PDB file of C-alpha atoms in Angstrom:
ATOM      1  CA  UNK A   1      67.274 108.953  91.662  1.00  0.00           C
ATOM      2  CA  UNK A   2      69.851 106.512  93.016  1.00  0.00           C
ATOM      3  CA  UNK A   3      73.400 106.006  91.870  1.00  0.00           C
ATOM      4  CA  UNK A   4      76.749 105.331  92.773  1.00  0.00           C
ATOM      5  CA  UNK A   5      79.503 107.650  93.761  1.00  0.00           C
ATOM      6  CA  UNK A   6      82.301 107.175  91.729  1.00  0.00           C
ATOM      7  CA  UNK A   7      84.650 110.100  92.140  1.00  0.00           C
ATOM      8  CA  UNK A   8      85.374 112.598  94.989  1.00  0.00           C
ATOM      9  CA  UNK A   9      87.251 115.866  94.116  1.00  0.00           C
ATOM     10  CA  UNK A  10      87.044 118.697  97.028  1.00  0.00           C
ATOM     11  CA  UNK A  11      83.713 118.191  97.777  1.00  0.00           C
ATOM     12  CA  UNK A  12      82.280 117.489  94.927  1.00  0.00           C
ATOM     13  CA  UNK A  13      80.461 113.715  93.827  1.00  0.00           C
ATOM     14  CA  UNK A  14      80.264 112.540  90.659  1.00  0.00           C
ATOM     15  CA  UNK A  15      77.500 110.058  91.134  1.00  0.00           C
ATOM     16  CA  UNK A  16      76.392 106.841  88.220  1.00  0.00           C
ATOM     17  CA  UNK A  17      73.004 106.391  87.804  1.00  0.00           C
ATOM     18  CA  UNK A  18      73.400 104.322  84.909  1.00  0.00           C
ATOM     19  CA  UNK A  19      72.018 106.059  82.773  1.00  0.00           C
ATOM     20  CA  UNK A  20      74.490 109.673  83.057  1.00  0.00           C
ATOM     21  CA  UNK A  21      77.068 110.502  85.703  1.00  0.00           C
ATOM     22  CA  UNK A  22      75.800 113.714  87.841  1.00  0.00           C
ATOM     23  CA  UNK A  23      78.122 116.327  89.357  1.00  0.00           C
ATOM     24  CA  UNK A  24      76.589 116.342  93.167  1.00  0.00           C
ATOM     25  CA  UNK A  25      76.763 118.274  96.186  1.00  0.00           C
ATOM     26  CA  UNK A  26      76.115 116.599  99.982  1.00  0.00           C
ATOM     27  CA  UNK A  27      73.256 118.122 101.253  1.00  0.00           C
ATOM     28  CA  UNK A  28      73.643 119.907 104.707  1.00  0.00           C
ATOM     29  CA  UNK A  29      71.297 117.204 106.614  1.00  0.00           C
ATOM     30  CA  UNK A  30      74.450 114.665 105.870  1.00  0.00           C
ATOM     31  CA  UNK A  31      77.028 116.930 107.776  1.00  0.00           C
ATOM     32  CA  UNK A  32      74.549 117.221 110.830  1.00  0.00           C
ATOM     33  CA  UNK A  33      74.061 113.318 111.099  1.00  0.00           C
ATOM     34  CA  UNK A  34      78.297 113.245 110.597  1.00  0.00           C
ATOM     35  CA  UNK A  35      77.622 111.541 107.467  1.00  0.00           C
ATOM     36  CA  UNK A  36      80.485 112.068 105.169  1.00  0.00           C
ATOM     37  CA  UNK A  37      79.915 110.363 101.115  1.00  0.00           C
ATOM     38  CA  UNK A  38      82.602 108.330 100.006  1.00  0.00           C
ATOM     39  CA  UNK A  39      83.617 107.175  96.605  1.00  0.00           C
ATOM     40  CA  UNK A  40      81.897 103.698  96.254  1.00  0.00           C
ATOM     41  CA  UNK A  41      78.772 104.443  98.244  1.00  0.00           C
ATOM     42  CA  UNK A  42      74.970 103.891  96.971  1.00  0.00           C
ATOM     43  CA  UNK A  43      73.530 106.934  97.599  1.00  0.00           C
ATOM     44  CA  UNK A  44      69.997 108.635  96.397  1.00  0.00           C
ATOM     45  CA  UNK A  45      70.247 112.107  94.555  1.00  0.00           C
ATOM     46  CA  UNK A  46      67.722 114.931  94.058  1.00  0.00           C
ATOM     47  CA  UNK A  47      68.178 116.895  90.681  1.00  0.00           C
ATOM     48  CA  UNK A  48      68.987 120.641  90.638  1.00  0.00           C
ATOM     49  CA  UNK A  49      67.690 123.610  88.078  1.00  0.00           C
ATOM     50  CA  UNK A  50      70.917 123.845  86.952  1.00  0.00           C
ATOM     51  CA  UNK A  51      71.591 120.085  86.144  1.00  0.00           C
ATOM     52  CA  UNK A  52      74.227 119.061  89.047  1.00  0.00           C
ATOM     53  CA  UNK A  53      72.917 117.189  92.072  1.00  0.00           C
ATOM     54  CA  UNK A  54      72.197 116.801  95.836  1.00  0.00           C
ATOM     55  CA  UNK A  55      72.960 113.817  97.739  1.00  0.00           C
ATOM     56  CA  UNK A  56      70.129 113.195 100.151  1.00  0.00           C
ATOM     57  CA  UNK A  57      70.731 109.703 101.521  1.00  0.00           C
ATOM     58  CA  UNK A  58      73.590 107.653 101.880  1.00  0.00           C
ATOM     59  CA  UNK A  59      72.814 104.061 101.692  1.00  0.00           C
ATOM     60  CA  UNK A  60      74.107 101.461 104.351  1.00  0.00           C
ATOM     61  CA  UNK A  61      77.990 100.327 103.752  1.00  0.00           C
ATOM     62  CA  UNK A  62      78.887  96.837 103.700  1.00  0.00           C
ATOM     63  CA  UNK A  63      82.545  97.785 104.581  1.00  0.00           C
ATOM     64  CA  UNK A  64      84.821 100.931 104.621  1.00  0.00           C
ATOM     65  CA  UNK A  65      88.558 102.512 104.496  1.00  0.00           C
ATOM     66  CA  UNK A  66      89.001 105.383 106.534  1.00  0.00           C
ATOM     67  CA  UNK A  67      92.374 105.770 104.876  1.00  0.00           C
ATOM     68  CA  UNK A  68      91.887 106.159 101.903  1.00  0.00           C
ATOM     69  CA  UNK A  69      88.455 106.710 102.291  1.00  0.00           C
ATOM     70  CA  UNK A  70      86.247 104.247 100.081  1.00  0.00           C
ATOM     71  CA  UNK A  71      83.543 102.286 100.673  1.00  0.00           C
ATOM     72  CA  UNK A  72      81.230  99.000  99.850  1.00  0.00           C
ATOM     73  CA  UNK A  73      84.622  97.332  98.210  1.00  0.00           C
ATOM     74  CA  UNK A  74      84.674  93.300  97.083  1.00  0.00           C
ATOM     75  CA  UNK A  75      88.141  92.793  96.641  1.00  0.00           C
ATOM     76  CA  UNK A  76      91.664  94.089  97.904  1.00  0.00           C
ATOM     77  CA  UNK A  77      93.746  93.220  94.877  1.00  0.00           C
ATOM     78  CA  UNK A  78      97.068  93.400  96.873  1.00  0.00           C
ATOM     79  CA  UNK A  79      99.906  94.072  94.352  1.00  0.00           C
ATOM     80  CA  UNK A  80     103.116  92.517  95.083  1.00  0.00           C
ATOM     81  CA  UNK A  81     106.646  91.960  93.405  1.00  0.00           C
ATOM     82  CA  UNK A  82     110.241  90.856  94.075  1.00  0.00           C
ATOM     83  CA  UNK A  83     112.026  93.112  91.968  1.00  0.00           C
ATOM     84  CA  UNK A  84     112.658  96.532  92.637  1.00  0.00           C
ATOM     85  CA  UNK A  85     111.206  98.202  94.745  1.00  0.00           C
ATOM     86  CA  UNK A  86     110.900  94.787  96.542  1.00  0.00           C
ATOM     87  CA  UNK A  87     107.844  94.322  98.735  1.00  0.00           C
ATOM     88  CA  UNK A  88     107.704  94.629 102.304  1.00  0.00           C
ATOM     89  CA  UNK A  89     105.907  91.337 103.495  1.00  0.00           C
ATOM     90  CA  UNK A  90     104.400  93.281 106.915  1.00  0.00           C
ATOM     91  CA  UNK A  91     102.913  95.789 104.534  1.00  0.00           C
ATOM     92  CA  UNK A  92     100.989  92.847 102.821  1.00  0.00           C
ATOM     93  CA  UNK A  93     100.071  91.401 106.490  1.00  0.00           C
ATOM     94  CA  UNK A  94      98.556  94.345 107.656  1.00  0.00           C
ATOM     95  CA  UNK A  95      96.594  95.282 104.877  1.00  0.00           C
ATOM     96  CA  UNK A  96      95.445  92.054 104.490  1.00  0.00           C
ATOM     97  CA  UNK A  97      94.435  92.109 107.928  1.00  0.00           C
ATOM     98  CA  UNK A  98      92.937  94.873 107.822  1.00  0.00           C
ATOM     99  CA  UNK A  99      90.437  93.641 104.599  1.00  0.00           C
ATOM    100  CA  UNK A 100      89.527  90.894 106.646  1.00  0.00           C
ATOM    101  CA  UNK A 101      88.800  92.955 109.837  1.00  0.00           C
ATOM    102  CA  UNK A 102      86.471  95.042 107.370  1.00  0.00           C
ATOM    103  CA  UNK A 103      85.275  91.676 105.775  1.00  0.00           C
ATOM    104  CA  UNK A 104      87.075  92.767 102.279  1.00  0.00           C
ATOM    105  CA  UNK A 105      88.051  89.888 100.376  1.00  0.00           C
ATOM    106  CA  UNK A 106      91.758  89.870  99.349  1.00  0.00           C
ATOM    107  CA  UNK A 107      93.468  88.963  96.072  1.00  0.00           C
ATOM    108  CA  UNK A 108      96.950  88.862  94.729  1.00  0.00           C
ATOM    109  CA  UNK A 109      99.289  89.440  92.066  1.00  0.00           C
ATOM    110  CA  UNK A 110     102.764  88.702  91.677  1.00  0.00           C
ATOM    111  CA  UNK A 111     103.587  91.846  89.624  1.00  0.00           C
ATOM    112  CA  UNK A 112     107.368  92.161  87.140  1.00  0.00           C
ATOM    113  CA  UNK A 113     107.498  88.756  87.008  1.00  0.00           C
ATOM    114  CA  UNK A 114     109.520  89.607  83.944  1.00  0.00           C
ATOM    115  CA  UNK A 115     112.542  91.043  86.068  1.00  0.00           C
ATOM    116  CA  UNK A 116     111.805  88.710  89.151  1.00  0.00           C
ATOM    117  CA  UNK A 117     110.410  85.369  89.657  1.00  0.00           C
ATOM    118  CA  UNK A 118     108.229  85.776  92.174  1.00  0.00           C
ATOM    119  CA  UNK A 119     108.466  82.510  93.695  1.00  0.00           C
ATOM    120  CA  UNK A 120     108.997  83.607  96.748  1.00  0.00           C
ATOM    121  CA  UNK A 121     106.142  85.679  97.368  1.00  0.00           C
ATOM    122  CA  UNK A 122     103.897  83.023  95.402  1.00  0.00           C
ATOM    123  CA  UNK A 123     104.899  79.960  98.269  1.00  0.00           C
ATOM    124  CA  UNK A 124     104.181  82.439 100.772  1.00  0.00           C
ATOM    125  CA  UNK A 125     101.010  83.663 100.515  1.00  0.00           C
ATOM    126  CA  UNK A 126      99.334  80.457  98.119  1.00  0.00           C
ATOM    127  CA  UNK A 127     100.474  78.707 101.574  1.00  0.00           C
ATOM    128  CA  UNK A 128      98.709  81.174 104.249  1.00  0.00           C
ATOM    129  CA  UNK A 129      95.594  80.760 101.843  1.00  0.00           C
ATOM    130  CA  UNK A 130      95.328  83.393  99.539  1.00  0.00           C
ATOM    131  CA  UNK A 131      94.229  83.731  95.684  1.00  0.00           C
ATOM    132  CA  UNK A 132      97.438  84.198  94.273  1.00  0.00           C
ATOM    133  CA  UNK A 133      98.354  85.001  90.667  1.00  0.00           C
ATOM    134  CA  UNK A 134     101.878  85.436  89.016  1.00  0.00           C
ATOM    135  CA  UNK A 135     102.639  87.638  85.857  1.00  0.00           C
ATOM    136  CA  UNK A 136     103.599  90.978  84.738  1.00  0.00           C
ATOM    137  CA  UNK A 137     101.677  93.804  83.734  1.00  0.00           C
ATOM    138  CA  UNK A 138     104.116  94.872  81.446  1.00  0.00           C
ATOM    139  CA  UNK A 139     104.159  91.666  78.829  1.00  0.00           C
ATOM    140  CA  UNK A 140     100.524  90.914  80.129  1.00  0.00           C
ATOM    141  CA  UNK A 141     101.225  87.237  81.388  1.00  0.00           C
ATOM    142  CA  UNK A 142      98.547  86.587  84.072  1.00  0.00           C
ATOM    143  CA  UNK A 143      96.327  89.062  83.021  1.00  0.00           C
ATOM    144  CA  UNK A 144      93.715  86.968  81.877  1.00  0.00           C
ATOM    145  CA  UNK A 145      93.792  84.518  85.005  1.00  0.00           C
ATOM    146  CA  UNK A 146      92.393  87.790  86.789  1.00  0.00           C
ATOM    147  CA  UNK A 147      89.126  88.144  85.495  1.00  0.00           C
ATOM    148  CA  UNK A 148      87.507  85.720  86.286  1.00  0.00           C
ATOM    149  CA  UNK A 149      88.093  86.355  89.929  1.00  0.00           C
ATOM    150  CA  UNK A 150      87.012  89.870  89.291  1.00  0.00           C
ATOM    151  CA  UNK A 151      84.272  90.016  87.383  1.00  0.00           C
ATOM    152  CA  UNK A 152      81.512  92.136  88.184  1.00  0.00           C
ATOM    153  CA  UNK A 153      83.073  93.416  91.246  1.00  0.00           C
ATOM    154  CA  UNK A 154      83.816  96.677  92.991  1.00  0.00           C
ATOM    155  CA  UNK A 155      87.792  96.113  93.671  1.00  0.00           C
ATOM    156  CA  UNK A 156      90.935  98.513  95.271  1.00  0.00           C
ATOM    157  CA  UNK A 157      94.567  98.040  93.801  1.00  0.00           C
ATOM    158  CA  UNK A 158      96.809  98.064  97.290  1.00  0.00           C
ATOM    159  CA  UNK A 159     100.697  97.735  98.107  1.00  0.00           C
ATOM    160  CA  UNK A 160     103.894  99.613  98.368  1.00  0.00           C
ATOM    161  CA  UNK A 161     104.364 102.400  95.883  1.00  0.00           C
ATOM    162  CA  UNK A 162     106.352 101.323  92.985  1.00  0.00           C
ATOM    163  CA  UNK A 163     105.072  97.770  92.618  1.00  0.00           C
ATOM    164  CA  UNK A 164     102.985  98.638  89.358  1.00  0.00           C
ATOM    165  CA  UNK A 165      99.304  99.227  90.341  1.00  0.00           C
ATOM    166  CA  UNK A 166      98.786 101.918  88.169  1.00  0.00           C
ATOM    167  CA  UNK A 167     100.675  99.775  84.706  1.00  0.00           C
ATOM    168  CA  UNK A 168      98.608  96.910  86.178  1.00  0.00           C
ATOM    169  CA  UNK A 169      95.425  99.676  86.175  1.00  0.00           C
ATOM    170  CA  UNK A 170      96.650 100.102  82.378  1.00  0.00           C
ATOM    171  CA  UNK A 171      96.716  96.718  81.494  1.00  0.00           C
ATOM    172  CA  UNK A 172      92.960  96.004  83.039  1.00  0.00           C
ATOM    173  CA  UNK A 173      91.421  99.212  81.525  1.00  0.00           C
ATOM    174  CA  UNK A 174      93.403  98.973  78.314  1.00  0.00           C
ATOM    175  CA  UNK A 175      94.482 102.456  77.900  1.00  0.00           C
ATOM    176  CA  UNK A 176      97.296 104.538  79.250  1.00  0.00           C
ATOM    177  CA  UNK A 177      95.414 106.986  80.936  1.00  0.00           C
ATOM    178  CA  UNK A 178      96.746 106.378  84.618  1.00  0.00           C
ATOM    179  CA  UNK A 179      99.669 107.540  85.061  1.00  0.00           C
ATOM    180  CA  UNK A 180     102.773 105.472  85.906  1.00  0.00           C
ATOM    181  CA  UNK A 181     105.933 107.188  87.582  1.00  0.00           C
ATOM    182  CA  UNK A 182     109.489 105.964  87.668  1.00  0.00           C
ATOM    183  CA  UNK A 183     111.132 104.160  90.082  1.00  0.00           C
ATOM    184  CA  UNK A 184     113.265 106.527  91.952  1.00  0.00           C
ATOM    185  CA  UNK A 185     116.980 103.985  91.649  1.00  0.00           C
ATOM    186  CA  UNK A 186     118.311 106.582  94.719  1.00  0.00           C
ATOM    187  CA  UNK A 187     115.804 105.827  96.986  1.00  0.00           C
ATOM    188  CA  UNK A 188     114.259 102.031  96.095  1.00  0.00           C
ATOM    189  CA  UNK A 189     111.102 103.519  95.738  1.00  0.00           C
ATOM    190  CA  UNK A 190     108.376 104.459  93.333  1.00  0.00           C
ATOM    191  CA  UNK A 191     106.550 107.850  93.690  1.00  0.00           C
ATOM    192  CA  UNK A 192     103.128 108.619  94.254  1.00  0.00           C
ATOM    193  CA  UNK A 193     100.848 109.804  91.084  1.00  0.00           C
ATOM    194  CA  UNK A 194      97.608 109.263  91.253  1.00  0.00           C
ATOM    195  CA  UNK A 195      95.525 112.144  93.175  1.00  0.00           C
ATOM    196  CA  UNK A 196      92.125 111.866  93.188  1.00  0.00           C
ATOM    197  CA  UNK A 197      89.807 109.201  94.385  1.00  0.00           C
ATOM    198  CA  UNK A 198      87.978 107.441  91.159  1.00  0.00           C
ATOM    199  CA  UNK A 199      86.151 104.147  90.595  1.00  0.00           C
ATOM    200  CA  UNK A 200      86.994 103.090  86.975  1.00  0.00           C
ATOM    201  CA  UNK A 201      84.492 101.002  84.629  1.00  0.00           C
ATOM    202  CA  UNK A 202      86.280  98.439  82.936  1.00  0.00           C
ATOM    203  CA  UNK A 203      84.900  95.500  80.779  1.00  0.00           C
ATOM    204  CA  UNK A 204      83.118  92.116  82.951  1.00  0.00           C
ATOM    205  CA  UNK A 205      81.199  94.821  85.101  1.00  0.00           C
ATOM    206  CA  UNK A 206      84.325  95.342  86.797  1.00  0.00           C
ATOM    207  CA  UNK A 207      84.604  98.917  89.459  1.00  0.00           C
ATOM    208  CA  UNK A 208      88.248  99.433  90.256  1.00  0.00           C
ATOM    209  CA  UNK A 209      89.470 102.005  92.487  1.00  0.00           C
ATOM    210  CA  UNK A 210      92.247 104.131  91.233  1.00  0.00           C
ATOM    211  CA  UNK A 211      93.366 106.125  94.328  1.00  0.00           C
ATOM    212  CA  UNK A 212      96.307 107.346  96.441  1.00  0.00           C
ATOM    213  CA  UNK A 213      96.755 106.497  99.507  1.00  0.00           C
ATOM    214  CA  UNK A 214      96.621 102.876  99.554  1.00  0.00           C
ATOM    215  CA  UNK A 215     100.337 102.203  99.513  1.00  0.00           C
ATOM    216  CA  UNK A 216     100.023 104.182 102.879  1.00  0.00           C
ATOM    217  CA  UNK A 217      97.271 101.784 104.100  1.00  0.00           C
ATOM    218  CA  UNK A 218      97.521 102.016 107.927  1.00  0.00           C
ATOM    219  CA  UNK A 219      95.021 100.861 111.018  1.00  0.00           C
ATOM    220  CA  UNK A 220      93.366 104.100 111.585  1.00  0.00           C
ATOM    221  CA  UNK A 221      91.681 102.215 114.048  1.00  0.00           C
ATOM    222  CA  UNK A 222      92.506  99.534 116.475  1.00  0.00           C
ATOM    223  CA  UNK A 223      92.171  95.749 115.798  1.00  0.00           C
ATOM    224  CA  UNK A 224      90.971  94.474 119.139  1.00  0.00           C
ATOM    225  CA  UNK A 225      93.660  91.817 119.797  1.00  0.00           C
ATOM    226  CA  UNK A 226      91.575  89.237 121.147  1.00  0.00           C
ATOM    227  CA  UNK A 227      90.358  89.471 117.226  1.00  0.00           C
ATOM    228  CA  UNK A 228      93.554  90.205 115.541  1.00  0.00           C
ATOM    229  CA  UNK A 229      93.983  86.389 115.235  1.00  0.00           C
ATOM    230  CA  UNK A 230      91.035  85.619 113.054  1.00  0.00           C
ATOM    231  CA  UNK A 231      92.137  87.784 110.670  1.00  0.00           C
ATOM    232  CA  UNK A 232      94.858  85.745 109.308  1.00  0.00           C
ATOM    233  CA  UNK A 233      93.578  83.315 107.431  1.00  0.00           C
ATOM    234  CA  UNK A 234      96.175  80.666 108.262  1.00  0.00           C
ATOM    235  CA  UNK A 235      95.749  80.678 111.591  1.00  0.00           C
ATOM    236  CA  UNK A 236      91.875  80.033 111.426  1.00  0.00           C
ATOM    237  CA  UNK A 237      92.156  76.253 111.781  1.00  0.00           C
ATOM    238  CA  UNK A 238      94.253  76.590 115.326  1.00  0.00           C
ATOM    239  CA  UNK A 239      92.264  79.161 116.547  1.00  0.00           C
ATOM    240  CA  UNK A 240      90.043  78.024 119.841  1.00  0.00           C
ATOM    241  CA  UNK A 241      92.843  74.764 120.015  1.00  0.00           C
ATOM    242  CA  UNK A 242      94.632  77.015 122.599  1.00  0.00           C
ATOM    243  CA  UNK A 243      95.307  75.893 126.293  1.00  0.00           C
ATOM    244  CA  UNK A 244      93.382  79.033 127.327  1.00  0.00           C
ATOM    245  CA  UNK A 245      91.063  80.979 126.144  1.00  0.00           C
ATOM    246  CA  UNK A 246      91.639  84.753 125.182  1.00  0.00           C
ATOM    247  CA  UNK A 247      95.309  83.681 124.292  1.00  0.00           C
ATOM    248  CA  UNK A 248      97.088  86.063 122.110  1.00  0.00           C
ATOM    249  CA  UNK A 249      99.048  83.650 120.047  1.00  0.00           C
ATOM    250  CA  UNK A 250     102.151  85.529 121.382  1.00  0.00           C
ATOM    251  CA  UNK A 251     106.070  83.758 122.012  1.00  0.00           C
ATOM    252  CA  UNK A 252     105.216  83.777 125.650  1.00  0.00           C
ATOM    253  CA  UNK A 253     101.722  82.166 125.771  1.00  0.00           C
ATOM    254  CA  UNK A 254     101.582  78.880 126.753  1.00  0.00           C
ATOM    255  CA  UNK A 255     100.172  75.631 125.296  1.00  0.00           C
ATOM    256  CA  UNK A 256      99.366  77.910 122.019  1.00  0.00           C
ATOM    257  CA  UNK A 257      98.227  76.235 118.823  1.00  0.00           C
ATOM    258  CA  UNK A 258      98.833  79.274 116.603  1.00  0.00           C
ATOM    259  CA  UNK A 259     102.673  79.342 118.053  1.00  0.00           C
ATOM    260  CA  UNK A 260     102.967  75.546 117.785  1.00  0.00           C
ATOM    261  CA  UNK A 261     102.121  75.487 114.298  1.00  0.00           C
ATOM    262  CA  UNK A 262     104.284  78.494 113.281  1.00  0.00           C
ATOM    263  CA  UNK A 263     107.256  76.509 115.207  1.00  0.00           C
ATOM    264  CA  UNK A 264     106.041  73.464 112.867  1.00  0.00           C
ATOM    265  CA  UNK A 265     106.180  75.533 110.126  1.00  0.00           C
ATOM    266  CA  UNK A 266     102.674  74.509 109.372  1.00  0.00           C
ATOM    267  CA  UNK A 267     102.179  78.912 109.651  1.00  0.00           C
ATOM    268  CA  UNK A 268     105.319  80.930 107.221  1.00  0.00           C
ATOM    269  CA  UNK A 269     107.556  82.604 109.582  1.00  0.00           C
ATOM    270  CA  UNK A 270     107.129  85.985 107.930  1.00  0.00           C
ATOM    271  CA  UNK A 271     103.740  85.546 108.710  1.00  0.00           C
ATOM    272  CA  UNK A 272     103.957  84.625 112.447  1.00  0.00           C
ATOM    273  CA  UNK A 273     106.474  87.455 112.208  1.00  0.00           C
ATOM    274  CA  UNK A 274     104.521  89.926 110.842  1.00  0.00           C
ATOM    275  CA  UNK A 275     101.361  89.238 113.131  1.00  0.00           C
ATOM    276  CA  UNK A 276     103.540  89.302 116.529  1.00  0.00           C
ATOM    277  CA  UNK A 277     104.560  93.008 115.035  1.00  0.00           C
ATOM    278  CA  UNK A 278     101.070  94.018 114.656  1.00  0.00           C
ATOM    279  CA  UNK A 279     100.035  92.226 117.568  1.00  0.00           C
ATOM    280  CA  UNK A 280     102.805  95.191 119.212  1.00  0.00           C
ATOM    281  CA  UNK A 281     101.099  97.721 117.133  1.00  0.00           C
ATOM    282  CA  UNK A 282      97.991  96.705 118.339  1.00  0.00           C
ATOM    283  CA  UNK A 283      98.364  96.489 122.086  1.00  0.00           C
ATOM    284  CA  UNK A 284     100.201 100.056 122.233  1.00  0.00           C
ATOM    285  CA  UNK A 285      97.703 102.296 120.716  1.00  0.00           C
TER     286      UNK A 285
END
């Protein structure tokens, strides 16, 4: 049989095969070949006596987190807001950044749009050449301008803890089965409550991954820097207008399109910012 996984708890995969969700094991073949399942992979299942399942083969991945570890994902829905706790814009950079490196497409929402405009944050990133959508998952404004850009798709709900991703989870799956914690007023934060790694069905075919780590989203590996460019979108139409090739897009380079246009303001600031921070990350690992 073939299925998806669609939760991972300690070693165990519960795999949909359309027709019934299997409890599965990974056969001992898949350690030996370093071949570790992760939720969202296709994989093909053997049945046991006792009605659970062995994973046999794991199908080729179009993409993959290592942290959190998910695979073959469609969308990044990168939750953002301006009200407390306030998003940190090189958060959004690098995670964007990252979906790109892993060809992930990325979507946003402006999240408590009831206690914060969200202008801001909408300028920004409609600017760089995003998707962007404004609302609030708590009065539901918005809500409905998502689907359509989700339908049918596998997606991961991404950004700093506290912005709402699990009342926005709510709000898609119409229930109040995911948890939603407090915002901690002492520390400006929102703490962590979701602890397993779960793809939920909701209605329009829609996967969505409900699963920690993602506020934590970090490079576990290294963006080349020659290639840390191309992924930011807004600086795809001055890429290869450079004086020289190989250029970094850095303050230093000369004759650099990129750092022209971010002088122009052509390329936000906080995004010219964010990528010379990475672009630091990047060449120190």
């Amino acid at each position: 049989m073939t299925g998806r996984i669609v939760r991972t708890v300690s070693g165990f995969y519960t795999v949909d095969t359309g027709a019934e969700a299997i409890v599965c094991h990974a056969r001992g073949i898949l350690r030996k070949r370093g071949v570790a399942p992760l939720a969202g992979d296709f994989v093909k299942i053997s049945r046991n006596a006792d009605g659970t399942g062995s994973i046999t083969e794991v199908e080729e991945r179009r993409n993959m987190l290592t942290r959190p570890p998910i695979a073959n994902i469609d969308i990044l829905l990168l939750v953002l807001s301006e009200a407390t706790p306030k998003t940190d814009a090189f958060v959004i950079d690098k995670m964007a950044a990252m979906a790109a490196w892993r060809e992930i497409g990325v979507l946003m929402f402006v999240n408590k749009c009831d206690l914060a405009p969200g202008d801001t944050l909408l300028g920004v990133y409609k600017a760089a050449g995003f998707p962007v959508i404004k609302g609030s998952a708590l009065t539901g404004e918005g809500i409905e301008d998502l689907w359509p850009l989700i339908a049918g798709k596998c997606i991961a709900l991404a950004g700093n803890t506290g912005v709402g991703k699990s009342a926005l989870l709510n709000v898609l799956d119409g229930s109040e089965k995911h948890k939603t914690g407090e915002v901690s007023e002492r520390l400006g934060r929102g703490r962590h409550t979701t602890r397993h790694v779960e793809l939920v069905r909701l209605k329009n075919g829609v996967l969505v991954a409900d699963t920690p780590g993602f506020s934590a989203l970090d490079m576990f590996e290294r963006i080349p820097a020659t290639e840390l460019g191309g992924c930011f979108v807004d600086f795809r139409p001055y890429l290869g207008r450079c004086r020289f090739s190989g250029c970094l897009h850095g303050t230093g380079q000369k004759d650099c399109a990129v750092r022209e246009a971010a002088e122009a303001g052509a390329i936000g600031s906080s995004r010219y910012e964010s990528y010379l921070r990475l672009l630091g990350e990047t060449m120190q690992l």
